[in-house]
mmCIF file of C-alpha atoms and ligand atoms in Angstrom:
data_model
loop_
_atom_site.group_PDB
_atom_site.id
_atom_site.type_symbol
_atom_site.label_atom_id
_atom_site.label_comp_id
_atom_site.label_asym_id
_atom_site.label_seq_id
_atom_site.Cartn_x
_atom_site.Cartn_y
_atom_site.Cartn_z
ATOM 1 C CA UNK A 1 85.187 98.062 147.606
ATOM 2 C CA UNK A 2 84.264 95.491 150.348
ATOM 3 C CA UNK A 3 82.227 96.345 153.461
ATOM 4 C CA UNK A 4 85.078 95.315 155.766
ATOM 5 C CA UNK A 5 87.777 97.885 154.361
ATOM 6 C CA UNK A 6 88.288 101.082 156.469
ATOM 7 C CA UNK A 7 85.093 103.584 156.076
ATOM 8 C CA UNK A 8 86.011 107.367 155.687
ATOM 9 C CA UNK A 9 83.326 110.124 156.985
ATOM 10 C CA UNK A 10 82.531 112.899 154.177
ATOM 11 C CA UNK A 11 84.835 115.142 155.315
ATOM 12 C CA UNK A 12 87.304 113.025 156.649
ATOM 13 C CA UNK A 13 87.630 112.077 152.966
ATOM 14 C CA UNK A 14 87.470 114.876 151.438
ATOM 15 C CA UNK A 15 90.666 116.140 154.046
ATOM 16 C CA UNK A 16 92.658 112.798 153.841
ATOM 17 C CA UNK A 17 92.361 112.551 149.527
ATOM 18 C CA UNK A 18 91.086 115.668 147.620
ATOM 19 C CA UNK A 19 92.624 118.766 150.294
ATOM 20 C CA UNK A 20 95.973 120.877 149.638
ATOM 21 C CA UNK A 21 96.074 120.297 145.750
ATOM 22 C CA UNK A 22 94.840 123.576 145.329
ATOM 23 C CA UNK A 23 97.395 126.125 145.045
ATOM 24 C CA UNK A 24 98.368 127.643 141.387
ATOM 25 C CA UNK A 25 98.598 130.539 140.691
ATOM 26 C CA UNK A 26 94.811 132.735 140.353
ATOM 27 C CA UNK A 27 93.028 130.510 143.101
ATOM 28 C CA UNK A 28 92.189 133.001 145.236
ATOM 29 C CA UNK A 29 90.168 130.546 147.147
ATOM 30 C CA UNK A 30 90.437 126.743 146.940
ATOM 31 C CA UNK A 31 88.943 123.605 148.656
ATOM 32 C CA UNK A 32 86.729 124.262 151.755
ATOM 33 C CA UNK A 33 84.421 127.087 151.298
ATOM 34 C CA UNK A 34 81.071 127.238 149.372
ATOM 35 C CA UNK A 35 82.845 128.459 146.031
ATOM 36 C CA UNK A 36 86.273 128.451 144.656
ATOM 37 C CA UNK A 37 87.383 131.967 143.869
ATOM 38 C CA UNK A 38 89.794 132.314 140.387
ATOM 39 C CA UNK A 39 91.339 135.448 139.082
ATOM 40 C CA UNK A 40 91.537 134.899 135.158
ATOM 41 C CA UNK A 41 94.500 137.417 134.343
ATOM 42 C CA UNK A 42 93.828 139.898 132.025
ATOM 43 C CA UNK A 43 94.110 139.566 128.196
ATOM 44 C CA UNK A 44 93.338 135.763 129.013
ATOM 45 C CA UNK A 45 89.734 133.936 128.931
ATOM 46 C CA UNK A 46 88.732 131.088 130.792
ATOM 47 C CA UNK A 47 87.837 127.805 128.825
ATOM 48 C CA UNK A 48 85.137 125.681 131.237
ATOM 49 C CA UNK A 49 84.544 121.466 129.960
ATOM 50 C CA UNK A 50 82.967 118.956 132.147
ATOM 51 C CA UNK A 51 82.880 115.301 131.723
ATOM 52 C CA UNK A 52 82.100 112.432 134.027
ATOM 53 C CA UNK A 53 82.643 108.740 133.925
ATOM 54 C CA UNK A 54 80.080 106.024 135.417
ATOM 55 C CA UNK A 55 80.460 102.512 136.312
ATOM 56 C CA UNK A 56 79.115 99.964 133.841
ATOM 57 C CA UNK A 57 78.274 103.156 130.537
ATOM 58 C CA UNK A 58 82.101 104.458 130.684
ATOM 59 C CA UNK A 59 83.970 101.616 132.388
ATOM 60 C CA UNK A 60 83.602 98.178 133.910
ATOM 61 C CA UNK A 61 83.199 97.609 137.422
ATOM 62 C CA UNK A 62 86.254 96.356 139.248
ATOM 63 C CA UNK A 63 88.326 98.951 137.090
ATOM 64 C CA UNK A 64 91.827 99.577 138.950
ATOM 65 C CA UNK A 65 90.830 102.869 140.726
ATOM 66 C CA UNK A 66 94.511 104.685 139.940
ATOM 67 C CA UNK A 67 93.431 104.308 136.299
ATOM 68 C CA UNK A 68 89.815 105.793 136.777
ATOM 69 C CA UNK A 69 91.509 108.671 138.823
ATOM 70 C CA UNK A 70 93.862 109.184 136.056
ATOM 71 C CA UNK A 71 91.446 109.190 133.004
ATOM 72 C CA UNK A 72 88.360 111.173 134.561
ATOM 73 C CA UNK A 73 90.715 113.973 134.666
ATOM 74 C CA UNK A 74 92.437 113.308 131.425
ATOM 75 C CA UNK A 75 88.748 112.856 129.374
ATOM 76 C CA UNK A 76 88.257 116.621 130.615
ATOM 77 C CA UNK A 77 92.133 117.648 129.953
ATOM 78 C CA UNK A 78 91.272 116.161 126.353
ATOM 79 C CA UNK A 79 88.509 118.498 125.741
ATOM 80 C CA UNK A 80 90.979 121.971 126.981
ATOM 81 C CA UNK A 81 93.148 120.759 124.382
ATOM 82 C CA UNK A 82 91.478 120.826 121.565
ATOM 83 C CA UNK A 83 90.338 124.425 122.438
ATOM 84 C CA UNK A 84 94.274 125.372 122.573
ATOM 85 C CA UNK A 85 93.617 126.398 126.131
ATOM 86 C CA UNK A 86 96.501 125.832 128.799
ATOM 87 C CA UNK A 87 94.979 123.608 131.943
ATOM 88 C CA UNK A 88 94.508 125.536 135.025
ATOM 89 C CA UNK A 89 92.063 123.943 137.491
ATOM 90 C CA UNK A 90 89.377 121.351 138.350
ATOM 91 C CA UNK A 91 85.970 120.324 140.637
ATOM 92 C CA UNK A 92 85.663 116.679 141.477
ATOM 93 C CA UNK A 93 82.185 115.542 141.953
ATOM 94 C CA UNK A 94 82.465 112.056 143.614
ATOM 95 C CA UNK A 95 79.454 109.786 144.262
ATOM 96 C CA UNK A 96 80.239 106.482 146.122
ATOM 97 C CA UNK A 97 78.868 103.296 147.016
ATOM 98 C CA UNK A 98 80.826 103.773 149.845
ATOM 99 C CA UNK A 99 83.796 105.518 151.616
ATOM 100 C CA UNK A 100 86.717 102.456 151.265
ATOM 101 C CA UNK A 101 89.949 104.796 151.806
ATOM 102 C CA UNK A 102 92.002 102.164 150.214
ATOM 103 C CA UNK A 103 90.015 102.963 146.890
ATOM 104 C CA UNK A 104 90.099 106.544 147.718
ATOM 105 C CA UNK A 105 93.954 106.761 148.078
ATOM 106 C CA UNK A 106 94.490 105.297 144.730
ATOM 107 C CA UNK A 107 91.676 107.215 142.835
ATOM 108 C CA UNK A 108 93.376 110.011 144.332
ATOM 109 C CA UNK A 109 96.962 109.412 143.165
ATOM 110 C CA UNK A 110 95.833 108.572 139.250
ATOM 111 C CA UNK A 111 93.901 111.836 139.668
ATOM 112 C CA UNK A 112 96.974 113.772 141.202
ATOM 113 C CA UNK A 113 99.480 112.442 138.919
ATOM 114 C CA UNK A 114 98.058 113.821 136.106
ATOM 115 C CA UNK A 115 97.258 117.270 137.950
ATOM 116 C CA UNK A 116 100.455 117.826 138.817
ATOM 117 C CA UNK A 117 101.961 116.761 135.697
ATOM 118 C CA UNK A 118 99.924 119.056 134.241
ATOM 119 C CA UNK A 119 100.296 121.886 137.118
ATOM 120 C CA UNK A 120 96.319 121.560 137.699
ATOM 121 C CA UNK A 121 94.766 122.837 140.761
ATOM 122 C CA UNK A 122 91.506 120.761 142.512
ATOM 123 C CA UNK A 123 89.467 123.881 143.762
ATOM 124 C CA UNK A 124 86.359 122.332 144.673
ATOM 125 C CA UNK A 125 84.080 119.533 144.429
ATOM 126 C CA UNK A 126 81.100 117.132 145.826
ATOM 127 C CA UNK A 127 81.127 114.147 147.486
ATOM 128 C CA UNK A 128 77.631 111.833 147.784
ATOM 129 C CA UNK A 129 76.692 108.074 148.318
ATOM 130 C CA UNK A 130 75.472 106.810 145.077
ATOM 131 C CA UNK A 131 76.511 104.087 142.133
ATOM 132 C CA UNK A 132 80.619 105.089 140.991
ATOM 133 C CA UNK A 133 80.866 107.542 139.369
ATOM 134 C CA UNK A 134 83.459 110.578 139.214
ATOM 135 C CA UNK A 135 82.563 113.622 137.288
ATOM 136 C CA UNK A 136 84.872 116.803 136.830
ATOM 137 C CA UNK A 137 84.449 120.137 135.972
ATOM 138 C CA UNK A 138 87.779 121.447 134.428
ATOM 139 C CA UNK A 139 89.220 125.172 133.636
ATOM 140 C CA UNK A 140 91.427 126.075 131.298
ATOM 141 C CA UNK A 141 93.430 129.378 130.265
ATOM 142 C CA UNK A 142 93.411 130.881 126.466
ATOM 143 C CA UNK A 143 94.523 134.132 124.927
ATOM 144 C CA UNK A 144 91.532 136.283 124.680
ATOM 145 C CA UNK A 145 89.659 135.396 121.298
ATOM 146 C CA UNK A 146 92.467 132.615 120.572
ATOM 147 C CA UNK A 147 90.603 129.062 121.618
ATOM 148 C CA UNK A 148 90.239 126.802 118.539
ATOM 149 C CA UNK A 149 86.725 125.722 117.688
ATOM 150 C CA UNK A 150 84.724 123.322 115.779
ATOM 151 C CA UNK A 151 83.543 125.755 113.189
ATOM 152 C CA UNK A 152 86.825 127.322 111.441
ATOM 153 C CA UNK A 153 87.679 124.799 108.605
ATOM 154 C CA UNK A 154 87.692 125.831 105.335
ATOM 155 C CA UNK A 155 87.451 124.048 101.839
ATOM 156 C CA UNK A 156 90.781 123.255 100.911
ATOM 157 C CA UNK A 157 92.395 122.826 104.674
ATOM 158 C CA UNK A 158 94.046 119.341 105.912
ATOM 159 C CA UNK A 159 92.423 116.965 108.119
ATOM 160 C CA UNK A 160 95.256 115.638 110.694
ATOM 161 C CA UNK A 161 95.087 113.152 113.523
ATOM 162 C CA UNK A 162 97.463 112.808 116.094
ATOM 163 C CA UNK A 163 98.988 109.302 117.872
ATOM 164 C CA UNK A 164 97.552 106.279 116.961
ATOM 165 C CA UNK A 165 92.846 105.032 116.857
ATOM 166 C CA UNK A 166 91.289 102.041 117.435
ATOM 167 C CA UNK A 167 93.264 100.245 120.858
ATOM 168 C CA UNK A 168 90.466 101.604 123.244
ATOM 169 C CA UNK A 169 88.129 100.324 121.097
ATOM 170 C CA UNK A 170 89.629 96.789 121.420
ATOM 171 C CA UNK A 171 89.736 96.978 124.948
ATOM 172 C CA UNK A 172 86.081 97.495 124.749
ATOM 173 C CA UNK A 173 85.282 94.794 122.024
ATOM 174 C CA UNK A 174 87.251 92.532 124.730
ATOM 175 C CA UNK A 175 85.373 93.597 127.650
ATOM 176 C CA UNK A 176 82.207 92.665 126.133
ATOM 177 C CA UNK A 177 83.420 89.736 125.155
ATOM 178 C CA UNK A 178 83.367 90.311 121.512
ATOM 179 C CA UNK A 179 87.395 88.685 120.741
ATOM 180 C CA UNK A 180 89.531 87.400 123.464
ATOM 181 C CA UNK A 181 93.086 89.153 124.011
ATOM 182 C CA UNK A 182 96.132 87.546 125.301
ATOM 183 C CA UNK A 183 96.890 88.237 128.957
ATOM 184 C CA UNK A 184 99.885 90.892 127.621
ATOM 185 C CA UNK A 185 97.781 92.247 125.152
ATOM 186 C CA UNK A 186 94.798 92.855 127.587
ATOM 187 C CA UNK A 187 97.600 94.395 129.354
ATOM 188 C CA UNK A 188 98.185 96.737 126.252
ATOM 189 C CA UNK A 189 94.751 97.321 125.265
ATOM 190 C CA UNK A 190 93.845 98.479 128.885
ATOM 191 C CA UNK A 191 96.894 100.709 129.294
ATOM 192 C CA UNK A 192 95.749 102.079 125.661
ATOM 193 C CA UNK A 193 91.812 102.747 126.533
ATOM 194 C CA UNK A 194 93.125 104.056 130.071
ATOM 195 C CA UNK A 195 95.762 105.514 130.850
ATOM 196 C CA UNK A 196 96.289 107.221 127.428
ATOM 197 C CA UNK A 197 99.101 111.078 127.154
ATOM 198 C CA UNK A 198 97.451 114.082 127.514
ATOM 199 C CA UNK A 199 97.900 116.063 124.158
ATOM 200 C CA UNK A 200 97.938 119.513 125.950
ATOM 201 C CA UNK A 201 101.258 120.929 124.804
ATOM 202 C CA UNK A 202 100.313 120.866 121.325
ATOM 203 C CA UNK A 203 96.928 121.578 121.130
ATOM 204 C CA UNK A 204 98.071 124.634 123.114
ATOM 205 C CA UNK A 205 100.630 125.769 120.440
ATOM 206 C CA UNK A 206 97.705 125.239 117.708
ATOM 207 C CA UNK A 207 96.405 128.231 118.962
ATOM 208 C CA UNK A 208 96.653 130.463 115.631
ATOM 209 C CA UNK A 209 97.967 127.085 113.783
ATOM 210 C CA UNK A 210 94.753 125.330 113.630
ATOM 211 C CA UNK A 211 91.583 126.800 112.045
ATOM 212 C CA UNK A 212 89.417 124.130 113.811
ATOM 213 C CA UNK A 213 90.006 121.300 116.356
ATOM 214 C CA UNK A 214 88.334 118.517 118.402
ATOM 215 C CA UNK A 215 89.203 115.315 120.204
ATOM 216 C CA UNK A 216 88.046 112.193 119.405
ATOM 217 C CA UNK A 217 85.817 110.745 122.269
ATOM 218 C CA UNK A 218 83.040 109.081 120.259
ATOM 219 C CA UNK A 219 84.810 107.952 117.195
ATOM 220 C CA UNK A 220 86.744 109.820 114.114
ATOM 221 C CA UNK A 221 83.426 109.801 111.771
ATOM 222 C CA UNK A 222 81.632 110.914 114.136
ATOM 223 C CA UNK A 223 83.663 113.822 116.021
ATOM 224 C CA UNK A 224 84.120 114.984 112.210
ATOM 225 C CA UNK A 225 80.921 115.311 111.501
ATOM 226 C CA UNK A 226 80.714 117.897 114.096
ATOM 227 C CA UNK A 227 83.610 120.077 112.725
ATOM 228 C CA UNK A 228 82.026 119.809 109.638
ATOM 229 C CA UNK A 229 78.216 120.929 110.809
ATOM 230 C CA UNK A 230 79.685 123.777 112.125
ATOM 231 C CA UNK A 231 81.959 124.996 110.054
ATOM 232 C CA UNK A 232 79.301 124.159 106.907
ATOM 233 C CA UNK A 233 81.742 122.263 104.876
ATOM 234 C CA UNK A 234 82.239 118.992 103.867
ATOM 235 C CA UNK A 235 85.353 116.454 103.701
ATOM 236 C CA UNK A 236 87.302 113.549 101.718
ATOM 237 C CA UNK A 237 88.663 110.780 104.223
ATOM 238 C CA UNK A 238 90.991 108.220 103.060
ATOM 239 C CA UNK A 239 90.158 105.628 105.526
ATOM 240 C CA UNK A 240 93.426 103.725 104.368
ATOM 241 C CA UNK A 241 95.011 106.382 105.996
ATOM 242 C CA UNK A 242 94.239 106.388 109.413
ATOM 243 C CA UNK A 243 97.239 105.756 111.779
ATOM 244 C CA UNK A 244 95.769 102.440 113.299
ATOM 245 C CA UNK A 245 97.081 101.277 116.330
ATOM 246 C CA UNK A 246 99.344 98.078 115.397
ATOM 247 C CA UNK A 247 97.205 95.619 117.744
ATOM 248 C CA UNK A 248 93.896 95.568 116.049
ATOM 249 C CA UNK A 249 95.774 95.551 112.400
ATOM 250 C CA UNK A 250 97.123 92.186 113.912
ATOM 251 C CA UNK A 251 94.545 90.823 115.087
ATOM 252 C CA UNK A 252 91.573 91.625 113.448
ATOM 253 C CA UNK A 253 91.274 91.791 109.645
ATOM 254 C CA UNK A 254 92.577 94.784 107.866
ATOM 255 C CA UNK A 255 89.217 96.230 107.378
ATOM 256 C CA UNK A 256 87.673 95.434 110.748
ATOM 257 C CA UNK A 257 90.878 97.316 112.356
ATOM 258 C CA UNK A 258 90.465 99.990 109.723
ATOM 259 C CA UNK A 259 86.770 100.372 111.037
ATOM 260 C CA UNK A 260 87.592 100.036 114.903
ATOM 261 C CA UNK A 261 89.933 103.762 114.204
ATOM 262 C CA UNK A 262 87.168 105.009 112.358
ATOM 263 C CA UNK A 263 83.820 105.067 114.752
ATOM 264 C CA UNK A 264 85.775 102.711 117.791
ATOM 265 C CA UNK A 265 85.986 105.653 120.002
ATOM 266 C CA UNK A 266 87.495 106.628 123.525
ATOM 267 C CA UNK A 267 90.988 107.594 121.679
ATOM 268 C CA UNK A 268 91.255 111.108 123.044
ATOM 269 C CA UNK A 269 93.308 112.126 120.177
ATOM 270 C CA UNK A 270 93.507 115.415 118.565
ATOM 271 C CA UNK A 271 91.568 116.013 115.212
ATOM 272 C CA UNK A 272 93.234 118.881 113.968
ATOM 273 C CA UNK A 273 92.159 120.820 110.722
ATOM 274 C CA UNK A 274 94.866 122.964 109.111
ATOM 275 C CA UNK A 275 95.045 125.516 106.191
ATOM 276 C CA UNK A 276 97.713 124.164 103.643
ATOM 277 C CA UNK A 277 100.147 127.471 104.405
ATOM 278 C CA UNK A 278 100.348 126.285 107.967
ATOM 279 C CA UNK A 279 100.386 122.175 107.614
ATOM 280 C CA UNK A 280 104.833 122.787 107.928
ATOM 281 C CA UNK A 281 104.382 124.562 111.215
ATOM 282 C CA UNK A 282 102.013 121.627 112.502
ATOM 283 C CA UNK A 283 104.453 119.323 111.506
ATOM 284 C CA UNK A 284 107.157 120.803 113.276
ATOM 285 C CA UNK A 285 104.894 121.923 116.655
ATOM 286 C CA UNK A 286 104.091 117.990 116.610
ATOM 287 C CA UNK A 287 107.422 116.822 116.470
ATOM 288 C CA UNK A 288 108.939 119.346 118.985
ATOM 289 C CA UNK A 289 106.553 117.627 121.250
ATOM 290 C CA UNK A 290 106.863 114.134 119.756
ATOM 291 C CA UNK A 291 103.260 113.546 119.123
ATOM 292 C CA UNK A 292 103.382 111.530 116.000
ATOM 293 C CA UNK A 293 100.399 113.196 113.539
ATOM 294 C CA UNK A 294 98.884 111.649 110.057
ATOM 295 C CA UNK A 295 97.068 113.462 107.504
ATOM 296 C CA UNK A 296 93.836 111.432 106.779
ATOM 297 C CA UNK A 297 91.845 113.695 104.213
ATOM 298 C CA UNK A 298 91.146 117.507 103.241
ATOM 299 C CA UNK A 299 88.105 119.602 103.782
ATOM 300 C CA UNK A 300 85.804 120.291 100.850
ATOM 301 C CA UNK A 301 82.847 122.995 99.863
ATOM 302 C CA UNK A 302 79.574 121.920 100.094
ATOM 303 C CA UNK A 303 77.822 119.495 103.500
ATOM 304 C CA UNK A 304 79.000 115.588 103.523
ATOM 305 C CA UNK A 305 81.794 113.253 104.231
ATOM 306 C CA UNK A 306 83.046 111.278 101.693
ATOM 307 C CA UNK A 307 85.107 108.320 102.635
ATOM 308 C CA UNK A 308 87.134 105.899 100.609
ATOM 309 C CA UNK A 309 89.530 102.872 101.224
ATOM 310 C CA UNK A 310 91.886 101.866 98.546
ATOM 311 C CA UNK A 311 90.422 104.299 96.137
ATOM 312 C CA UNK A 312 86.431 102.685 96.375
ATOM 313 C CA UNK A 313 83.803 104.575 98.601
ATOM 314 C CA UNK A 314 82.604 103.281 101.666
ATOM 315 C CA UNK A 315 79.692 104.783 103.389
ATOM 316 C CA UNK A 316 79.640 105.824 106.529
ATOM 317 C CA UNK A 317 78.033 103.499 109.679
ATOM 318 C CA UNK A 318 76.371 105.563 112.338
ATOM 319 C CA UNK A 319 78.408 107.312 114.941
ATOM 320 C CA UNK A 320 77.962 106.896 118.786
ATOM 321 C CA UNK A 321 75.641 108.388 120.865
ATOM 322 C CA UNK A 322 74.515 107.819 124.167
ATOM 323 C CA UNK A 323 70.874 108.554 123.027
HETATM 324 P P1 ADP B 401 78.708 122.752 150.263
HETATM 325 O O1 ADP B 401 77.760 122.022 151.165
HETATM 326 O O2 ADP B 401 78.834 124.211 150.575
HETATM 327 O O3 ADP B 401 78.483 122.474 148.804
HETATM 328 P P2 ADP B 401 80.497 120.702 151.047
HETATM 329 O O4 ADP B 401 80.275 120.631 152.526
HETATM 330 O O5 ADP B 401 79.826 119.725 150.157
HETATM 331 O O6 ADP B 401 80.176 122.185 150.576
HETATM 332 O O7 ADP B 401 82.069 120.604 150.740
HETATM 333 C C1 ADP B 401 82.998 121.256 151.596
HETATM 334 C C2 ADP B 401 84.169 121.739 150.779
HETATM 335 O O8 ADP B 401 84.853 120.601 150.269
HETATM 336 C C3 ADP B 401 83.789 122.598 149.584
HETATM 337 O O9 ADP B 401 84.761 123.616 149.456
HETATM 338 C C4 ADP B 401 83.852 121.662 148.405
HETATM 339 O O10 ADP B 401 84.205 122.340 147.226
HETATM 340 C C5 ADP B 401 84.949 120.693 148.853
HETATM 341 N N1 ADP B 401 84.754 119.330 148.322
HETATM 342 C C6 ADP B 401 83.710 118.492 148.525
HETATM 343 N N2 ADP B 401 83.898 117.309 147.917
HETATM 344 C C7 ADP B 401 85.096 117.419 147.272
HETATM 345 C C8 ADP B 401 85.854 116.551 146.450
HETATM 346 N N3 ADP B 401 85.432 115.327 146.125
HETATM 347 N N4 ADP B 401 87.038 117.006 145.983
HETATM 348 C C9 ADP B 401 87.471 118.245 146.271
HETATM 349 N N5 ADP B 401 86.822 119.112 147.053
HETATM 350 C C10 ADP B 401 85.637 118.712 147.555
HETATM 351 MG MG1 MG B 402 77.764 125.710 150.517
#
């Protein structure tokens, strides 16, 4: 964002990129007042995430802006997924080092393809001068007493993961300089920790499927380990079969790949726990949708996560946490 590219005023900005997205159906009031006004409709409930992104903790500076558009929304989409709810609409709080409507146009456009893919309104927002950073508040629509939460698995249920772990966390490793990537596999590992699908059509057909659910942002062990504090049970994970993406397995060895999937993070996959009677209609929700899905483990009585590779425990490494 250089000083000599063309400076927008706050609400030319906010008119020229982030105005006239914000018609669906229920916005009784979008972009330009002091609230947004939504009707939820009845039998329905109204499932509320937020999640932001900031320069130099959730990506590095110089990042193409289309992409940060694109994946600020689709961090938050992740999260109304793995409730089952159906995305409705969205706040964008911006702060800006400065107003460079070049930036602005493509930050917009990542942001609005996904919206619209997605049929997402953007009601409201806030726009300051500060270090990047784009946070989102995003609303989503479930069946009254239908979302899936952390805290419904059950000894004896399947643990399931959908696509493929451990290519953001290469792009990471690579950005901090930890292995070096070939330019086209930079390419993939970027697109991969990026500009990854949204896995709203099936998490929203889990609804009554799944008896708990929850994306992987910070890592497989560690996104686990919160299904399984609140649902007080425990679980078996056979790390040899996680669905690792096939550029780490060929470039790192087998067991650093392995470990990338496991606590690498930033995947925004589906974890998706299952009761054995229902693991044939997962199967055949996930391919109606063509989200490939693996089963990785089963849920057992009693607290702790047991993890093996190749039939010898391994113990688990820390998870990530900000703090
Ligand atoms: P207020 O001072 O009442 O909070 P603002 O003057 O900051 O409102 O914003 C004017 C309108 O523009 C509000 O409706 C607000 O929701 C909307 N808005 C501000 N920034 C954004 C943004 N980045 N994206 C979408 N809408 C925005
Ligand atoms: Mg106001």
């Amino acid at each position: 964002m250089g000083s000599s590219a063309r400076q927008l005023g706050e609400f030319e900005l906010i008119r020229r990129h982030f105005s006239g997205h914000d018609r669906a159906e229920g916005v009784r009031l979008g972009v330009g007042d002091d609230c947004a006004v939504l009707a939820v409709p009845p039998g329905k409930e109204l499932c509320v995430t937020t999640d932001s992104l900031h320069e130099g903790i959730h990506f590095f500076p110089g990042e193409d802006p289309f992409l940060l558009g694109y994946k600020s929304l689709l961090v938050n989409v992740s999260d109304l997924a793995a409730m089952g709810a159906a995305p409705h609409s969205f706040t964008l709080s911006l702060s800006l080092p400065d107003s460079d409507d070049a930036f602005l146009g493509e930050l917009a456009r990542g942001l609005f393809s996904l919206s619209s893919e997605l049929g997402m309104a953007l009601v409201g927002g806030n726009t300051s001068r500060g270090p990047l950073g784009i946070c989102i508040c995003a609303m989503g629509l479930v069946g009254a007493g239908q979302a899936v939460t952390r805290a419904g698995a059950r000894p004896g249920d399947l643990v399931y993961v959908t696509g493929t772990l451990g290519l953001p966390g290469l792009f990471v490793r690579a950005g901090y300089h930890e292995l070096s990537l070939g330019s086209a596999q930079w390419r993939e590992a970027h697109e991969g920790a990026m500009h990854m699908p949204p896995r709203c059509a099936l998490g929203q057909s889990l609804c009554g499927v799944a008896s708990a659910m929850i994306d992987i942002s910070d890592g497989l062990v560690g996104d686990l380990g919160h299904v399984l504090r609140r649902s007080g049970v425990g679980a078996e994970i056979d790390l040899g079969r996680l669905p690792v993406h096939p550029l780490p397995l060929s470039l790192l060895p087998r067991a650093e790949a392995i470990s990338l999937a496991a606590y690498g993070g930033g995947d925004y996959e589906l974890l998706v726990v299952v009761p054995p009677a229902a693991e044939a209609r997962l199967l055949s929700l996930a391919q109606g949708v063509g989200v490939p899905v693996a089963r990785v483990g089963r849920i057992t009585a009693g607290a702790g996560l047991a993890l093996s590779l190749d039939g010898q425990a391994v113990e688990p490494q820390r998870a990530f946490a900000h703090f």
